[in-house]
mmCIF file of C-alpha atoms in Angstrom:
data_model
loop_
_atom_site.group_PDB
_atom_site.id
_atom_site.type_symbol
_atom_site.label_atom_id
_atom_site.label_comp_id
_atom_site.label_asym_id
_atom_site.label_seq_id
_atom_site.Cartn_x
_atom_site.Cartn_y
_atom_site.Cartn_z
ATOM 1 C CA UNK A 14 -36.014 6.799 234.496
ATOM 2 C CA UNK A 15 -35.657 8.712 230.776
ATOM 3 C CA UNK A 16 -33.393 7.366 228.259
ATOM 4 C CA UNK A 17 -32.452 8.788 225.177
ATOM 5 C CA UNK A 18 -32.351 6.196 222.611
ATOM 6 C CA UNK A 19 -30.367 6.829 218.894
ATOM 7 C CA UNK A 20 -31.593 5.026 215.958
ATOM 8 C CA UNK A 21 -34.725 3.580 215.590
ATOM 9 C CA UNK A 22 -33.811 0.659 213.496
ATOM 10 C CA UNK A 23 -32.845 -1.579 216.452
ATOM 11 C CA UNK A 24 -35.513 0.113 218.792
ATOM 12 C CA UNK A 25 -38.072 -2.884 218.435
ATOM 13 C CA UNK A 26 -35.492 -5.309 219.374
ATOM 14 C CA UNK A 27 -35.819 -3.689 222.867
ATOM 15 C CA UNK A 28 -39.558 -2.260 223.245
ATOM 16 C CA UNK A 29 -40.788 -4.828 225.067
ATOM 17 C CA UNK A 30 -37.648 -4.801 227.658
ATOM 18 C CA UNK A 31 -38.214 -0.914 227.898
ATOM 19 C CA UNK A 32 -41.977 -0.977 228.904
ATOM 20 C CA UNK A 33 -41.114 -4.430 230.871
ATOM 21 C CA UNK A 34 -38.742 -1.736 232.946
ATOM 22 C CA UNK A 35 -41.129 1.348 233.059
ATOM 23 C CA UNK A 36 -38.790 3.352 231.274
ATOM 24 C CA UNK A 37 -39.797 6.799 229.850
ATOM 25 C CA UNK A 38 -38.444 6.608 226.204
ATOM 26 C CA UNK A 39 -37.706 9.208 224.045
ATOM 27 C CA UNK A 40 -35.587 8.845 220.420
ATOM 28 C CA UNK A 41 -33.798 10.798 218.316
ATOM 29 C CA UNK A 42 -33.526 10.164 214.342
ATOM 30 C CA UNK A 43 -32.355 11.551 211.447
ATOM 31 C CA UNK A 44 -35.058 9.801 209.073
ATOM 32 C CA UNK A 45 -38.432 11.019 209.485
ATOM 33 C CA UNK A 46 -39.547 8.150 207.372
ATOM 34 C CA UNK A 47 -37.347 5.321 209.401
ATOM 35 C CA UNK A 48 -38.828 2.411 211.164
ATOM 36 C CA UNK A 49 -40.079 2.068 214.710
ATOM 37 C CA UNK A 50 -40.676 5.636 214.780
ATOM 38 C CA UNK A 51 -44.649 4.999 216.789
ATOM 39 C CA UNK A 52 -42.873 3.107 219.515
ATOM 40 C CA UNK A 53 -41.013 5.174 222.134
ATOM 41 C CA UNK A 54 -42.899 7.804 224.530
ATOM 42 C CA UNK A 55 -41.351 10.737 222.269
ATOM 43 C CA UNK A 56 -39.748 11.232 219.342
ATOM 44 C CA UNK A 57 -37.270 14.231 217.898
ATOM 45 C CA UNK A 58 -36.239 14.160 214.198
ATOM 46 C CA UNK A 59 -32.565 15.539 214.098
ATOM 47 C CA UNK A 60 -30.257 16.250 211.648
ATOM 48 C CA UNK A 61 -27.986 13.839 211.405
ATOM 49 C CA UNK A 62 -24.404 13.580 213.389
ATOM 50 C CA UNK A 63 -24.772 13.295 217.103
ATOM 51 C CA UNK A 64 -25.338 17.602 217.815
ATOM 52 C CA UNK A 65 -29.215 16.924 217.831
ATOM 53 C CA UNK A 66 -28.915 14.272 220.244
ATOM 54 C CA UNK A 67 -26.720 15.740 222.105
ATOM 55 C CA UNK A 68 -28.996 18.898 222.500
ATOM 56 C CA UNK A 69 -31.984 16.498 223.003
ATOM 57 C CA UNK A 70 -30.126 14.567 226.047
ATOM 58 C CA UNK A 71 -29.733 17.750 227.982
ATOM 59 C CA UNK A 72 -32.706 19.671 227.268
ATOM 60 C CA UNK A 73 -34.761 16.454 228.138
ATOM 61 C CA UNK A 74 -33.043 16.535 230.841
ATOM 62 C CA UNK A 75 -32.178 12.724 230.825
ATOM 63 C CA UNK A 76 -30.412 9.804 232.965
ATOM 64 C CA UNK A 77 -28.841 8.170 230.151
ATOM 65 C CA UNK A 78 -28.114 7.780 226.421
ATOM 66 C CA UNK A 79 -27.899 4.512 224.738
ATOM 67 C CA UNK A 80 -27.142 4.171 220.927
ATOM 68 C CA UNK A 81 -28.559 1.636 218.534
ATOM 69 C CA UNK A 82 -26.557 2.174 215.593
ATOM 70 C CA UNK A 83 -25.508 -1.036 213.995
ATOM 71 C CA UNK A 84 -22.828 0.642 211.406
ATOM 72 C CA UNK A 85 -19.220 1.953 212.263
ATOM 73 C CA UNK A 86 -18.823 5.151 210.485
ATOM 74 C CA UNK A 87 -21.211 7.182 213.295
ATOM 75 C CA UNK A 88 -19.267 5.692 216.276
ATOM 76 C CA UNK A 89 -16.566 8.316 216.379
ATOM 77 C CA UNK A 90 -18.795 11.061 216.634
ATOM 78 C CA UNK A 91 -20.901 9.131 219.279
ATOM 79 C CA UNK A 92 -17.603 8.545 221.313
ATOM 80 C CA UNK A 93 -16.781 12.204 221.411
ATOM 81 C CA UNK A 94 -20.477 12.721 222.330
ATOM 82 C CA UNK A 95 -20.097 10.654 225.260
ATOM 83 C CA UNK A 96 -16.923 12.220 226.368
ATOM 84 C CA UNK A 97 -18.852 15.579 226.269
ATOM 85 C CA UNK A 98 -22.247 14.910 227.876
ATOM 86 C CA UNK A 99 -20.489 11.956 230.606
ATOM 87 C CA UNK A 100 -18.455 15.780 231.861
ATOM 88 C CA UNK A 101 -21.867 16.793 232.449
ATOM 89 C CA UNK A 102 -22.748 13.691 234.328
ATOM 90 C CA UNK A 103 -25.204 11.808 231.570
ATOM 91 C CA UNK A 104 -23.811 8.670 231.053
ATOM 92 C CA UNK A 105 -23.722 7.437 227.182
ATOM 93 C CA UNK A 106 -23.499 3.379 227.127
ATOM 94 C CA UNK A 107 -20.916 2.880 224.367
ATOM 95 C CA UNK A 108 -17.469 2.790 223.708
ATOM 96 C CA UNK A 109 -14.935 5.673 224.054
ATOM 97 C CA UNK A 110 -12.697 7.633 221.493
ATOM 98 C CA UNK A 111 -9.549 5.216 222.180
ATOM 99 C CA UNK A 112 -11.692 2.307 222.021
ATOM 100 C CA UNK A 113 -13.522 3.310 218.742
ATOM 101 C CA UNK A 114 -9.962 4.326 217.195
ATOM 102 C CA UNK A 115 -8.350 0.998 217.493
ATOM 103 C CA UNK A 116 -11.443 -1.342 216.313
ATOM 104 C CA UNK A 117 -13.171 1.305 213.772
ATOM 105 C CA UNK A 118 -9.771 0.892 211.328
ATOM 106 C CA UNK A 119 -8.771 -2.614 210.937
ATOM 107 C CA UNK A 120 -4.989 -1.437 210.511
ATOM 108 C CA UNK A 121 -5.043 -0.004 213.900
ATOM 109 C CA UNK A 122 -6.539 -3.279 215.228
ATOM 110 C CA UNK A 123 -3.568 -5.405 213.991
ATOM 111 C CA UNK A 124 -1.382 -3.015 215.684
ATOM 112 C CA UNK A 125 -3.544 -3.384 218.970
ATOM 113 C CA UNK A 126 -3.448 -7.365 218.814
ATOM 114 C CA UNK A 127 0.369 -7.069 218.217
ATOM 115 C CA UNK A 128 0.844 -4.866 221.252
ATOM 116 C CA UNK A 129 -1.185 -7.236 223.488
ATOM 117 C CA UNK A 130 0.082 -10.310 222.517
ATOM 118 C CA UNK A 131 -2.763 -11.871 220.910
ATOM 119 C CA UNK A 132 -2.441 -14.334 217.598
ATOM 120 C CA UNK A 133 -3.660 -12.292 214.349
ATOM 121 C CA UNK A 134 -3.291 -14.075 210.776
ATOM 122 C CA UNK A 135 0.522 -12.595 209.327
ATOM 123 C CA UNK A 136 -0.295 -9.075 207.235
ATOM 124 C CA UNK A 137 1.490 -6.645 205.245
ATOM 125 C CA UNK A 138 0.501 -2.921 204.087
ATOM 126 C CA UNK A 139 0.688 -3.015 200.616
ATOM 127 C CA UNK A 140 0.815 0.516 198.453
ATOM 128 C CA UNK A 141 1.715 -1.597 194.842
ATOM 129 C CA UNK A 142 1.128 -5.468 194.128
ATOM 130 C CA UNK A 143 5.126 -5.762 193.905
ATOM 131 C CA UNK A 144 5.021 -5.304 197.281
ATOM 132 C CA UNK A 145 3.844 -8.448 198.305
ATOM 133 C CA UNK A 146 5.552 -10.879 200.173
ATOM 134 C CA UNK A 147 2.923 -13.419 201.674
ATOM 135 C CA UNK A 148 2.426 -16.329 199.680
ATOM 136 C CA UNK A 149 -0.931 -16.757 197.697
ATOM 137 C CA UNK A 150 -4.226 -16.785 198.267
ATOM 138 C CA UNK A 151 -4.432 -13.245 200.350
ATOM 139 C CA UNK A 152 -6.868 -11.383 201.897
ATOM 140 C CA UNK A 153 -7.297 -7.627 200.533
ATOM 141 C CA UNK A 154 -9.115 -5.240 202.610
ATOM 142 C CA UNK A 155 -9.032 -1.533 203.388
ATOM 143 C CA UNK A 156 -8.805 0.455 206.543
ATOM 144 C CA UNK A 157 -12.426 0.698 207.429
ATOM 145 C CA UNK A 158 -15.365 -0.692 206.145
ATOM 146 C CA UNK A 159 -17.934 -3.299 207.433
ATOM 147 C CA UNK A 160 -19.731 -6.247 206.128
ATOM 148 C CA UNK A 161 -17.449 -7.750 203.778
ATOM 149 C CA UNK A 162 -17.133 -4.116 201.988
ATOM 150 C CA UNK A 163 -13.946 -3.569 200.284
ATOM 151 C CA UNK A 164 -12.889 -7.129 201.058
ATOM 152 C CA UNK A 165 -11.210 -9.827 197.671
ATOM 153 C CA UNK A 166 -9.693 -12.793 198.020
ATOM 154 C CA UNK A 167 -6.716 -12.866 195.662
ATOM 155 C CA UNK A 168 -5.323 -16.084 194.144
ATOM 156 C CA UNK A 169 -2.356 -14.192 191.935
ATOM 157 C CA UNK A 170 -1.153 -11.309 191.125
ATOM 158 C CA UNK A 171 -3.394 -10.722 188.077
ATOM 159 C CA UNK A 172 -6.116 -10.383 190.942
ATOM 160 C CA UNK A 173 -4.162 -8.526 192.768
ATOM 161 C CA UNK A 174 -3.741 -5.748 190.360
ATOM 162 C CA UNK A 175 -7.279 -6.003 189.837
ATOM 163 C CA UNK A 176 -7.786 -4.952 193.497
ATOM 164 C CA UNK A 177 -5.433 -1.620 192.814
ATOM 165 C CA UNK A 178 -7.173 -0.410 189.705
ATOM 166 C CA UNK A 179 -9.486 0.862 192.495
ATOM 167 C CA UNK A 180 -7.376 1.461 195.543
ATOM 168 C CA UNK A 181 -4.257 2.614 196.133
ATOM 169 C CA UNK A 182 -3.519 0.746 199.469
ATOM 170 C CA UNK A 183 -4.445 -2.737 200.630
ATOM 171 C CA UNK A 184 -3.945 -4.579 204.072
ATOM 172 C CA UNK A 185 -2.750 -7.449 202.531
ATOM 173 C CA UNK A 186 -3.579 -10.581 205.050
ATOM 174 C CA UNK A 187 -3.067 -14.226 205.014
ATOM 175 C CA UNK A 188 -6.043 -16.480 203.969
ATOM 176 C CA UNK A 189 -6.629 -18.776 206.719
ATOM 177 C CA UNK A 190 -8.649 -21.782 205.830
ATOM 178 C CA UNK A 191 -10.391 -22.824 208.959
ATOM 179 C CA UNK A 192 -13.720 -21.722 210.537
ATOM 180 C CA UNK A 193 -15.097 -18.738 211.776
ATOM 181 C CA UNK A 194 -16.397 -17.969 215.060
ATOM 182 C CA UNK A 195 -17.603 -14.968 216.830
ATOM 183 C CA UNK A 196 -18.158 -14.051 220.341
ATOM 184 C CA UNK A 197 -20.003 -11.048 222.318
ATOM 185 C CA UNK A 198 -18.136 -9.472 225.289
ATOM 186 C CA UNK A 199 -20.475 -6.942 227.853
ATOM 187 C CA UNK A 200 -18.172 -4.371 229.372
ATOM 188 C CA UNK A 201 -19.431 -1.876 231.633
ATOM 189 C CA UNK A 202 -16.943 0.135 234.564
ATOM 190 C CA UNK A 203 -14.193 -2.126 234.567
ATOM 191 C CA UNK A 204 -16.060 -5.370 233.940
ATOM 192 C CA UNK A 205 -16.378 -7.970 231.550
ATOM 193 C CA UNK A 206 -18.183 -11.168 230.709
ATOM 194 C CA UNK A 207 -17.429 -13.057 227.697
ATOM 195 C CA UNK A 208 -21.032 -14.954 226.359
ATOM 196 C CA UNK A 209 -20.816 -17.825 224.087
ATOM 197 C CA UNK A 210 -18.665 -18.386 221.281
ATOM 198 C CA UNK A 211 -21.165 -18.817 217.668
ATOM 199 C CA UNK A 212 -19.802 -20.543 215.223
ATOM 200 C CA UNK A 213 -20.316 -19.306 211.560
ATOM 201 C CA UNK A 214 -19.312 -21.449 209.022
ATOM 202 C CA UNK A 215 -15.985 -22.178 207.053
ATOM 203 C CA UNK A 216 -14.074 -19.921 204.790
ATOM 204 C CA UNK A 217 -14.240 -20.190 201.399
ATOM 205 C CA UNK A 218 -12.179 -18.953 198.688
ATOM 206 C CA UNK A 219 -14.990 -17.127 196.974
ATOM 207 C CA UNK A 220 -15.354 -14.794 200.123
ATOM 208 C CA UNK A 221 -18.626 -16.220 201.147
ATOM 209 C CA UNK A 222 -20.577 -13.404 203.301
ATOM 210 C CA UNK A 223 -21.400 -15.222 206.891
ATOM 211 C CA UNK A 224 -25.216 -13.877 206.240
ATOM 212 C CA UNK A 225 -25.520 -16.170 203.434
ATOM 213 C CA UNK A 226 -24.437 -19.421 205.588
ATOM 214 C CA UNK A 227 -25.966 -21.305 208.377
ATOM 215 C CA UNK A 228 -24.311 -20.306 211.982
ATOM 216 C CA UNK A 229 -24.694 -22.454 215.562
ATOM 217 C CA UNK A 230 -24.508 -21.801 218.880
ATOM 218 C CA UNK A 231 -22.978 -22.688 220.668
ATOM 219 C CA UNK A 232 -19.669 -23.035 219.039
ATOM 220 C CA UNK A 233 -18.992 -26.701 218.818
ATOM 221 C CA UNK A 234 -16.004 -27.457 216.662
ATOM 222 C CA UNK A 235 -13.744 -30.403 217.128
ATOM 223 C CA UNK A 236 -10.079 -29.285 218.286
ATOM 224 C CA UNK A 237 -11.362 -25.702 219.319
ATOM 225 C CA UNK A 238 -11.218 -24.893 223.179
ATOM 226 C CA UNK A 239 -14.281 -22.570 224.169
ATOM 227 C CA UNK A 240 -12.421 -21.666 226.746
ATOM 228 C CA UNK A 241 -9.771 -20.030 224.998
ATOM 229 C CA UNK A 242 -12.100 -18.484 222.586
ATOM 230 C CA UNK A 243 -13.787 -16.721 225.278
ATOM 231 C CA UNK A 244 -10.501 -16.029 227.461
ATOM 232 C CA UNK A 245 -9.237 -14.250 224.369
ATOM 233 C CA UNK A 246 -11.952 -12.523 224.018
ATOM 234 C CA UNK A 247 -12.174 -11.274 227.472
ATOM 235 C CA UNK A 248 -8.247 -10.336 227.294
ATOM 236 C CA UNK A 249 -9.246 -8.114 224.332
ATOM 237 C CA UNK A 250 -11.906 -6.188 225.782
ATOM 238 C CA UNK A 251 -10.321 -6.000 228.908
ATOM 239 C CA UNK A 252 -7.492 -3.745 226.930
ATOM 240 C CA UNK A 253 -9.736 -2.162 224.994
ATOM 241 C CA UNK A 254 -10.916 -0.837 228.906
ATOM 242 C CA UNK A 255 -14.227 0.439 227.510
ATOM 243 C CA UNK A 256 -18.275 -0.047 227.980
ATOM 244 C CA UNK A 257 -20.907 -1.504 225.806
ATOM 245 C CA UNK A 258 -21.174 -4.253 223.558
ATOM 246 C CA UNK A 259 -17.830 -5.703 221.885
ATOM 247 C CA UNK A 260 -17.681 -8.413 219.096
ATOM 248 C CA UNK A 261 -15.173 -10.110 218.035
ATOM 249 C CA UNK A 262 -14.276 -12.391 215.238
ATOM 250 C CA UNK A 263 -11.938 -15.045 215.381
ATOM 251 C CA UNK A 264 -10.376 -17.713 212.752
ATOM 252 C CA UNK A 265 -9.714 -21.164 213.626
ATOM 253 C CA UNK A 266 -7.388 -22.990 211.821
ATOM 254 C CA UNK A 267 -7.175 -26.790 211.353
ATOM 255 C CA UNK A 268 -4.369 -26.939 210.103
ATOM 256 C CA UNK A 269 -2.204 -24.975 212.793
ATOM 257 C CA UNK A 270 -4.452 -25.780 215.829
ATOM 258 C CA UNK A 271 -4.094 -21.993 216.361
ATOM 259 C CA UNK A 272 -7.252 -19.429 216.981
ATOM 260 C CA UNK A 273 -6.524 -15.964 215.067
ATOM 261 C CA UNK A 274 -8.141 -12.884 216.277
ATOM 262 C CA UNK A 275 -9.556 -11.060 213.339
ATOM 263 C CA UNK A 276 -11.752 -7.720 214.215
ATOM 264 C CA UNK A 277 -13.732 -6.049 216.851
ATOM 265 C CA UNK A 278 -16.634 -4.595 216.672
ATOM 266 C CA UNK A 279 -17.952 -1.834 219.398
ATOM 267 C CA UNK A 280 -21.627 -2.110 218.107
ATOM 268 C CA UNK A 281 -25.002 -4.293 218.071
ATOM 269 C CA UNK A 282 -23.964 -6.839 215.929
ATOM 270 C CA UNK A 283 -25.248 -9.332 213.548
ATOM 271 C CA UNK A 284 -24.869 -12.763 216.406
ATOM 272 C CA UNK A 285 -27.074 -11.394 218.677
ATOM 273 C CA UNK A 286 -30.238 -13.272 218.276
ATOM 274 C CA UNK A 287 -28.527 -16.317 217.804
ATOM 275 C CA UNK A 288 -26.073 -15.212 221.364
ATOM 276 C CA UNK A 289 -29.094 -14.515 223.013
ATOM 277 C CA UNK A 290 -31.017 -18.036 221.703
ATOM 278 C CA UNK A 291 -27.702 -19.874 222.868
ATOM 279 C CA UNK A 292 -27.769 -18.465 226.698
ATOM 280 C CA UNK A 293 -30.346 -16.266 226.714
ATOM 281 C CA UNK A 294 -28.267 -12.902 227.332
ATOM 282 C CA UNK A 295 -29.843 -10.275 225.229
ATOM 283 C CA UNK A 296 -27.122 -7.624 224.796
ATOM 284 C CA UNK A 297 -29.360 -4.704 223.828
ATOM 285 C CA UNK A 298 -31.624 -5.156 227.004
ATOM 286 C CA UNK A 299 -27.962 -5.346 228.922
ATOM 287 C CA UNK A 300 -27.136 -1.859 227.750
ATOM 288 C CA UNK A 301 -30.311 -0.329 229.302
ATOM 289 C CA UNK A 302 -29.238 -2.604 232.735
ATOM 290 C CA UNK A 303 -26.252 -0.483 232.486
ATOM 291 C CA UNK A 304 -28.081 2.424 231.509
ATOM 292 C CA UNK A 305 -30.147 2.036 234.793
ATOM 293 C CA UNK A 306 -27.554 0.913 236.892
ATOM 294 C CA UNK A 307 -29.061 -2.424 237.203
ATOM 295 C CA UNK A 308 -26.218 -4.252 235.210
ATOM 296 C CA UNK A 309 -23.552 -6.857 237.415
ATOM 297 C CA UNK A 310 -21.290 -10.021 236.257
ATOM 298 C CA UNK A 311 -23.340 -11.997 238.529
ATOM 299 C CA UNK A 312 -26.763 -10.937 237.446
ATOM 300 C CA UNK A 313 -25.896 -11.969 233.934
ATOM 301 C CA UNK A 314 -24.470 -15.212 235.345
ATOM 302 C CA UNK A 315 -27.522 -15.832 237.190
ATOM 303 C CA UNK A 316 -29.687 -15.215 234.305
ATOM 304 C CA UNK A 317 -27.454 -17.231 232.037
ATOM 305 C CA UNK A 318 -29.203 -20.579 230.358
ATOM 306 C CA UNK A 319 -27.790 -23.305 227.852
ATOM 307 C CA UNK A 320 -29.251 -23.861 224.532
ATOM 308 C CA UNK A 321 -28.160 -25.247 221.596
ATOM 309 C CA UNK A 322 -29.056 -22.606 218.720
ATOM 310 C CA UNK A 323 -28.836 -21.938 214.929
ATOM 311 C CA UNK A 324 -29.920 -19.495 212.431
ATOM 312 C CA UNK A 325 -31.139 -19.968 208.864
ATOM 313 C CA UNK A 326 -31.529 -17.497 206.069
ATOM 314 C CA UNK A 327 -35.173 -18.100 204.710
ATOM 315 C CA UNK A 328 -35.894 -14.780 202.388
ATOM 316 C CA UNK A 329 -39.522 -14.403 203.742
ATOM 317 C CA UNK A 330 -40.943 -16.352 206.511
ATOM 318 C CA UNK A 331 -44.484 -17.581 205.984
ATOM 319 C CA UNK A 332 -44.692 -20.003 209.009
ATOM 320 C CA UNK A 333 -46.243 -19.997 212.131
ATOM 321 C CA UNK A 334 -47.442 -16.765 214.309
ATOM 322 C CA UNK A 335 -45.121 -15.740 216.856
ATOM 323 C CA UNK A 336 -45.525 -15.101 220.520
ATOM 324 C CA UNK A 337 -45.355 -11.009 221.433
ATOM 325 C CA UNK A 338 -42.567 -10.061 221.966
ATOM 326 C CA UNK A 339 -41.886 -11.615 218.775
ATOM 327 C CA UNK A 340 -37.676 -10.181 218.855
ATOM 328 C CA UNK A 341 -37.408 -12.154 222.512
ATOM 329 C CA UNK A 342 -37.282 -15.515 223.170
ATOM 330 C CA UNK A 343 -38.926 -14.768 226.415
ATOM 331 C CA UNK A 344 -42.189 -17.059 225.036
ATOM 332 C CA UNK A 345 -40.821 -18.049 221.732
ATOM 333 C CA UNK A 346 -38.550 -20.877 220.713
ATOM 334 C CA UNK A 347 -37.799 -19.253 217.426
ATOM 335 C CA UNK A 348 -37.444 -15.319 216.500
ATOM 336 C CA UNK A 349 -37.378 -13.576 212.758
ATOM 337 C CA UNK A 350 -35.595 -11.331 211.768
ATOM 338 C CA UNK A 351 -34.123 -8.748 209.126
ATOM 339 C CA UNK A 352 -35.360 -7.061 205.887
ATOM 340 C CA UNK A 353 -38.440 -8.720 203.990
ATOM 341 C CA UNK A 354 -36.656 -10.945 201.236
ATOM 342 C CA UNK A 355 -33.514 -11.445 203.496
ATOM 343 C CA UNK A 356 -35.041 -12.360 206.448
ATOM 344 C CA UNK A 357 -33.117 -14.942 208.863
ATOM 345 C CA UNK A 358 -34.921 -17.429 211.568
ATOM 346 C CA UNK A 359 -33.180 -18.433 214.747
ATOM 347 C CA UNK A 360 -34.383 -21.488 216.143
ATOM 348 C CA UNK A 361 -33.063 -22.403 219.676
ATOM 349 C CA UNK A 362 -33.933 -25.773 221.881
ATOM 350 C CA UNK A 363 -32.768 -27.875 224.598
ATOM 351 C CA UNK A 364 -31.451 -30.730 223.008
ATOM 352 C CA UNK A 365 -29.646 -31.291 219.511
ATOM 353 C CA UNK A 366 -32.350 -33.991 218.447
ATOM 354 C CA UNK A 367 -35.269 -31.038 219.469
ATOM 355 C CA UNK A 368 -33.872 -28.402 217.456
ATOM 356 C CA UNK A 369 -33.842 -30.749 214.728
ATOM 357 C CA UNK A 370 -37.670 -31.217 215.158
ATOM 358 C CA UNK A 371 -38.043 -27.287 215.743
ATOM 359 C CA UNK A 372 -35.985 -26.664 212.152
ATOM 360 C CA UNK A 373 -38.062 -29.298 210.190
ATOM 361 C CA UNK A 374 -40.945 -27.678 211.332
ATOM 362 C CA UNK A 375 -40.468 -23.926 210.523
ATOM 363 C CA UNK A 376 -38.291 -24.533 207.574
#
């Protein structure tokens, strides 16, 4: 089995599962001086855009083609690319053109939730701050971004015309105060499984980034049915009628009892150490099942554990050595991970009172 893999940043988190598999790996990347590079059998330095590995995938004559690529603005072009090489019978594991085109613009998204009947916080598009009619504070984003880019909480209008002395249009959206929750959905030819709902923190009216605040799994919050959270989630993707990895972000709010869907994203994402600590699903190794043909609903269900989970920014971790593969939890009760001076640990255990132990111990 040879699979092209794209992007090297995310390539260690799935070494181990490669080899484990006796798969033949080869990479393309547009950095030469990028991370990961020594790992897979063979690398090709392209430029960037998805032509190189496009040309790569058929001249290597390859089974499949699975992106890492962590940030939205490439997705596009990878969607077209796997319209183009799946005609020549390589499949690509990620999402299509449709599916890209209503999650990759958050405008489009509101539209999609609208269409399928699923609860999104009330919006406006707003071209000029007399515009608005939704009551104070409001959410202010733009189109597309990622990572909290773009994004102001405004409390009046004076911060509203702050926000459009540097853009020209807004979608305007109500704050919700309430917590935030995110869940991973696999989808591969038709099927879906919805993993478990992580919980990441409260809102604030200072716009808080989720990296920068302590996140659980699973999602236990008083009032909030996991159920729902996860049939939601599953409705979503099922619409969206795509394959690959989909994450979604949801808003609970105490004070209406009522779960708001907020994005999707058709990427790795930033939950998936602490998904895979919570049931022990990693979704990057579950691309390469599909890749191989080796992916089914009730292989993940039979692999699926319970844990309870959370993950701590720490800056630099100085603590113990960890087990190889240090990015699995395969022989490892904790895993770190991210840049040096923004590095996060996520700590999983059996019990509630253990993972206290485990956290006063490595913190």
């Amino acid at each position: 089995m040879r699979i092209l893999f794209i992007g090297s940043r995310l390539y260690d988190d799935v070494d181990y599962y490669v080899r484990k598999k006796g798969i033949e790996s080869i990479l393309t990347e547009s950095n030469e001086d990028a991370i990961n590079l020594d790992l897979p059998d063979q690398v090709f330095i392209v430029p960037r855009g998805m032509d190189g590995p496009k040309q790569i995938a058929v001249t290597q004559d390859v089974d499949a083609v699975v992106p890492l690529i962590g940030i939205d603005p490439p997705l596009i072009q990878v969607a077209k690319m796997k319209e183009e090489l799946e005609e020549q019978g390589i499949p690509v594991i990620a999402a299509d053109v449709r599916a890209v085109e209503l999650t990759s613009n958050k405008i489009n998204t509101k539209q999609f939730y609208k269409e399928i009947g699923v609860a999104t916080p009330d919006y406006q598009i707003l071209n000029s701050p007399d515009d608005l009619t939704l009551d104070f504070p409001v959410v202010l984003k733009q189109g597309e971004g990622q990572g909290g880019k773009d994004i102001r909480i405004a409390l009046n209008q004076d911060d509203l015309k702050e926000y459009f002395e540097e853009f020209s249009e807004a979608l305007c959206e109500k704050f919700i105060e309430g917590s935030e929750i995110s869940i991973e959905v696999l989808g591969f030819n038709g099927e879906y499984i919805t993993l478990p709902p992580i919980y990441k923190g409260e809102t604030t009216l200072e716009g808080t980034h989720p990296l920068n605040k302590v996140k659980l799994g699973p999602c236990l919050i008083d009032g909030v049915d996991n159920n729902l959270i996860q049939h939601t989630a599953y409705k979503v993707a099922r619409n969206l009628d795509s394959d690959g990895i989909f994450e979604m972000d949801f808003m609970y709010s105490h004070k209406d009892n009522q779960l708001y869907a907020i994005e999707v994203n058709t990427r790795p994402n930033g939950t998936r150490y602490l998904t895979s600590a919570t049931c022990g699903i990693n979704s990057l190794c579950e691309l390469i099942n599909m890749a191989c043909g080796d992916f089914s609903l009730k292989d993940v269900l039979d692999k699926m554990e319970y844990y309870y989970s959370t993950e701590i920014p720490i800056g630099n971790y100085t603590g113990p050595e960890i087990n190889e593969p240090v990015k699995s939890f395969d022989n490892n009760d904790f895993v770190v991970h991210g840049p040096e001076g923004y590095q996060r640990i996520t700590i999983r255990a059996e019990s509630k009172k253990e993972l206290e132990n485990l956290i006063n111990d490595l913190t």
